[in-house]
Amino acid sequence: MDSRISFSSDYTKGAHPQILQRLQETNFEQIDGYGTDGYCKSAADKIKKICGQPNADVFFLVGGTQTNQTIIDMLLQPYEGVVAAETGHVAAHEAGAIEHAGHKVLTIPNLGEEKDTKKYGDNIGKIAAPDLKKLLEKFYGDANHEHMVFPGAVYISHPTEYGTLYTKAELTAISEVCKEYKIPLFLDGARLGYGLMSKRTDVTIQDIARLVDVFYIGGTKVGALFGEAVVFTKGVTTKHPIPVIKQHGALLAKGWLLGLQFDTLFTDDLYFKISENAIEMAELLRKGLEEKGYKIFLDSPTNQQFIVVDDDKLKELDKNIRYGFWEKYDDSHTVIRLATDWATTKEDVEKLMSFL
Amino acid sequence: MDSRISFSSDYTKGAHPQILQRLQETNFEQIDGYGTDGYCKSAADKIKKICGQPNADVFFLVGGTQTNQTIIDMLLQPYEGVVAAETGHVAAHEAGAIEHAGHKVLTIPNLGEEKDTKKYGDNIGKIAAPDLKKLLEKFYGDANHEHMVFPGAVYISHPTEYGTLYTKAELTAISEVCKEYKIPLFLDGARLGYGLMSKRTDVTIQDIARLVDVFYIGGTKVGALFGEAVVFTKGVTTKHPIPVIKQHGALLAKGWLLGLQFDTLFTDDLYFKISENAIEMAELLRKGLEEKGYKIFLDSPTNQQFIVVDDDKLKELDKNIRYGFWEKYDDSHTVIRLATDWATTKEDVEKLMSFL
Amino acid sequence: MDSRISFSSDYTKGAHPQILQRLQETNFEQIDGYGTDGYCKSAADKIKKICGQPNADVFFLVGGTQTNQTIIDMLLQPYEGVVAAETGHVAAHEAGAIEHAGHKVLTIPNLGEEKDTKKYGDNIGKIAAPDLKKLLEKFYGDANHEHMVFPGAVYISHPTEYGTLYTKAELTAISEVCKEYKIPLFLDGARLGYGLMSKRTDVTIQDIARLVDVFYIGGTKVGALFGEAVVFTKGVTTKHPIPVIKQHGALLAKGWLLGLQFDTLFTDDLYFKISENAIEMAELLRKGLEEKGYKIFLDSPTNQQFIVVDDDKLKELDKNIRYGFWEKYDDSHTVIRLATDWATTKEDVEKLMSFL
Amino acid sequence: MDSRISFSSDYTKGAHPQILQRLQETNFEQIDGYGTDGYCKSAADKIKKICGQPNADVFFLVGGTQTNQTIIDMLLQPYEGVVAAETGHVAAHEAGAIEHAGHKVLTIPNLGEEKDTKKYGDNIGKIAAPDLKKLLEKFYGDANHEHMVFPGAVYISHPTEYGTLYTKAELTAISEVCKEYKIPLFLDGARLGYGLMSKRTDVTIQDIARLVDVFYIGGTKVGALFGEAVVFTKGVTTKHPIPVIKQHGALLAKGWLLGLQFDTLFTDDLYFKISENAIEMAELLRKGLEEKGYKIFLDSPTNQQFIVVDDDKLKELDKNIRYGFWEKYDDSHTVIRLATDWATTKEDVEKLMSFL
């Protein structure tokens, strides 16, 4: 076992202790399978309530790629593709799971690339409503569009893969373009808690539930052992969602393990409190990094911080800390990612800072 | 919560307490993701050792349908299908997951249907080597076979969906047909422990590892919270298995949760001991049922027992016990399934018997 | 080139001379692509008129497997399969094209197998409404049907792969079951003309257009170089059929080649007249075979005749005629198929008979 | 019927008269199906000979999208995608046929976009070996590449969708990168003849056959009614190509129709002669356009010419000629495409010029 302190990612630990405790308490209850149990119902009810969407349908799946693949396949007709940023997880890092299910990912540039002043802008990872509209107008304006892939849904992530966030105005604008073209908007919230509790956001979970057609509340990276809660905010449109989920190998036999975890996370605002912890620890870390004079690579408002480190310094750091390699900055510097999470303590940050 | 005693299935409870304890102990360790951690390695090593197959490759997936879909897709060329019994799980109860991945399930009759004396024979759910050979001979003997689906792999389950078991001779015969035709043999072991510990089997895990090309050791139904350990007994033939697994949404981010569970189950023979418990409880139940004069519907050597119950009696039972509805026997009788598991106690069986 | 006279199948010759003539006449016209031309429109109008279905949508595809795959994919939701006879072309002889598009073929026994008195009954290849209803009732009656493949459409062929025909009563009964369960009925008419012109049918093209949701009028085997005219009798339900067809590689660039052929075939009843020729030649052949004492294997009312021939006699025949090998009858006899077509002449039959 | 003279595309006419004549001559021959006939063999032999590749395997398919989909599916493992220019036909204009078969199209910028001086450069539509190498290096250099789509084949078209051509040096460089990374190179030759007969090319069919792993010789746009001849230059690597072709609905029943057409085209260099005609007519047209002072939009060396026309002028032209709309140039001008083909006459060009 590696004894170095790790800030390499936000999915390196188990689950919040309350979750383990409830697993312990319910271990010998005999519970119905495939998500038909009371814990799933209770968790779904709490989520619908907090979202302010009483007609929502909630499903619990196991992981991110599985969820993206299954939901997108439910949203699209066979001749349709999903629009995403070039840097979107479904476009770049899911081994072709969307294409495996028969659909093209139609990419639009993410906002980060348009700025020249620094390598990544503060909007990197995001798409903009005008770019989306341009794609849709161009598609329908093309006389040959029946020979092309129809844009059938829009995928965004919040926070994005780079930890950046949409403003309420940006999200509203994207939502309006989707409504105008009658295509569903899907928000990947694998790190949703960290976005919602950012000090620099005006977007609430109710806003999201109102503005998108389907989104998911990430558990794997925010306090659960595993699990993503999918919310079809106005109800699911697929007539038979269970066989679709089953067909994707995504129907967990002991579905209550997911319900129980989300029921715990959505009791007494646990999900939000532990998300807030990650944000506070990230701010502390950020302050420390700035004080030590580290070059901030990307101005992230969430739990992931990116800095530029001299390669000699990095070799030294390797002895004591674990971080995420991001990319080479130049010949003698590297960009690294430091991620806090629901369980990061002040002591962890201080220990990390002592090595930096 | 339903307070009736339940024998409805073997996936109604959580995990063996030792597993929960280890989850607790390791909760704040920071562990590498996607199955690259030490617990997965340790579990794989133990499994390879017990199988007597040092060159095996072991992968840990989450659930049964996901595993069947992913493995079969790895084994087949696009123009190939998988041969299975008509009653095979992949043929009947996976919502078309195999076809969703582009492959036909080529069915052969299961052995149960050929007997007239009772509704189900003791071999129900199994396929026979001669039937398999007949299918292969017929296929290659057909001048038009290039217009048909090539049989590219064989799927069997042990125990079968009906709790029945292959003998070593039967398994050897099937394996030999597969070798003759150079097609891989895949054994679904979702309930493998209960098969291996049956009082009426001559098949060991080493036999299976020797005779098949790939099989899995079921965790979900045998002591784990979830998880199936896939063993490519002579090494995996797919050049890049990870992207295939990822593409099927089957690569768990916190892969160590699987490794840790199987490492626990394969320490000190825990997997076998808890499987044996289910068998002993099933035998006790069986004896009690016979003594009470219940008609045994299917002579199952594993943890699932099937009996014929008068419908009036069943209404009464409904108040106190939970069972698996199997099928209508005749106008006034019903076949029910009573399943024991790794956690069933003598007291559970006695309580059940008191109501029967 | 083989100079023996051939009755081996009905797709061994080119096209009706009028078709070649029109290809010649229009060769240097400059015509719009992808089926948007006037010939396609004219052919579609004629077909809609003869079908008595003014709201029908007509598409022209190239071949049978392509058509079956594309249409079935248009009819089904991703979690649905198509019901067909075990002997149905989509079940047995299309190299898994339906599964390649992600759908299971749900088979029901064909009627021929239930009779013991002769190897094939006169209904072989057909399904029966009660069997279809039984499948649907069983499916919806199964508490676990959400874990199974939903029956989402029904495929029949008329004539069947064995040359047999549905009666109007049988077709009506199947249609009614489909309506009751709200699933579309699809009729494969690769040899439709030979079915419609049989002396032993009470089914007209108007009956078919009224009773099914979609069917196709085979051109490849009935006078065209290639091509199948697909008729969605009450209009196509897929919102964007063209991209679906394109996505299956089934959108012919020079679509007018299809329109022109069907426009020719549906001018002055040419399609029916040349189909009638095949039937008359088949009757002549049948009469001759009976007179010569050949054992009729299958009582086919269409253009394919099946007889049992002594193997020694067959070796002799091989020198002068070409036939379709069907299957071994017993150790010393073989079943062969003799097929007439739109171009078979009386002289051809007489020449054949001279060798038999 | 539209009586205006048309230069709108190169697939608006039927076939070279010699092809129609041979269809006529062979119409009542009885020929074996599915490409097993002598005409297919003869055509394949001629193609192998002219390519200088005696071990090649040749298949005849019906149309471009079908061919691209089938071939790419044969080349790739399920976890692999195909690399193509952003403007490549498979990336942009096939309604997602590649994704429908489960594969991602991995795009690289085409060369045209890098030039600022004019809207399209003379290399538009092409990819460059260094860009390809960069993509491959980046992929294999990424520590997480097992979570990404593997580049498993490279798709180029020659001529490209814009009528531009690779030089022998460029093609050789791309081929060498493919060899270095052991991935097959696939060349879409839907308009191959027009590329080979360009006055401005140093690439021969033997060069192509030597440098790529698979390519096709387009018939649909070059003198045939329909059909594309696929050449696996060193032999096909798929063990069973026929079921793959069948499974894609791409196995023509009367396969000899394809063989016969290509046999005609590759007898006495007909394919090359008629391609040359298109080039000569394009040069004549080009000269006329330049003389009349039309702004040449894209310097195409093949049969497609692109010019910029004032919108008022265009309205006038609409009365007399048909052209391909390409795109808006600015508020008052439009880019149009004028395509010659195998059948274009000097009179056609003169008539067109009289309107321009």
XYZ file of C-alpha atoms in Angstrom, chain B residues 64 135 155 175 201 211 226 238 251 275-276 282 308:
13
model
C -24.592 -11.155 -14.325
C -26.026 -28.313 -34.314
C -22.724 -20.747 -23.179
C -15.599 -29.307 -23.803
C -21.506 -33.309 -7.843
C -12.441 -27.694 -19.241
C -22.262 -7.502 -5.817
C -8.953 -10.051 -26.815
C -15.553 -0.802 -15.814
C -21.780 -21.975 -0.144
C -21.807 -25.195 1.849
C -31.358 -26.762 1.377
C -45.983 -28.223 -5.851
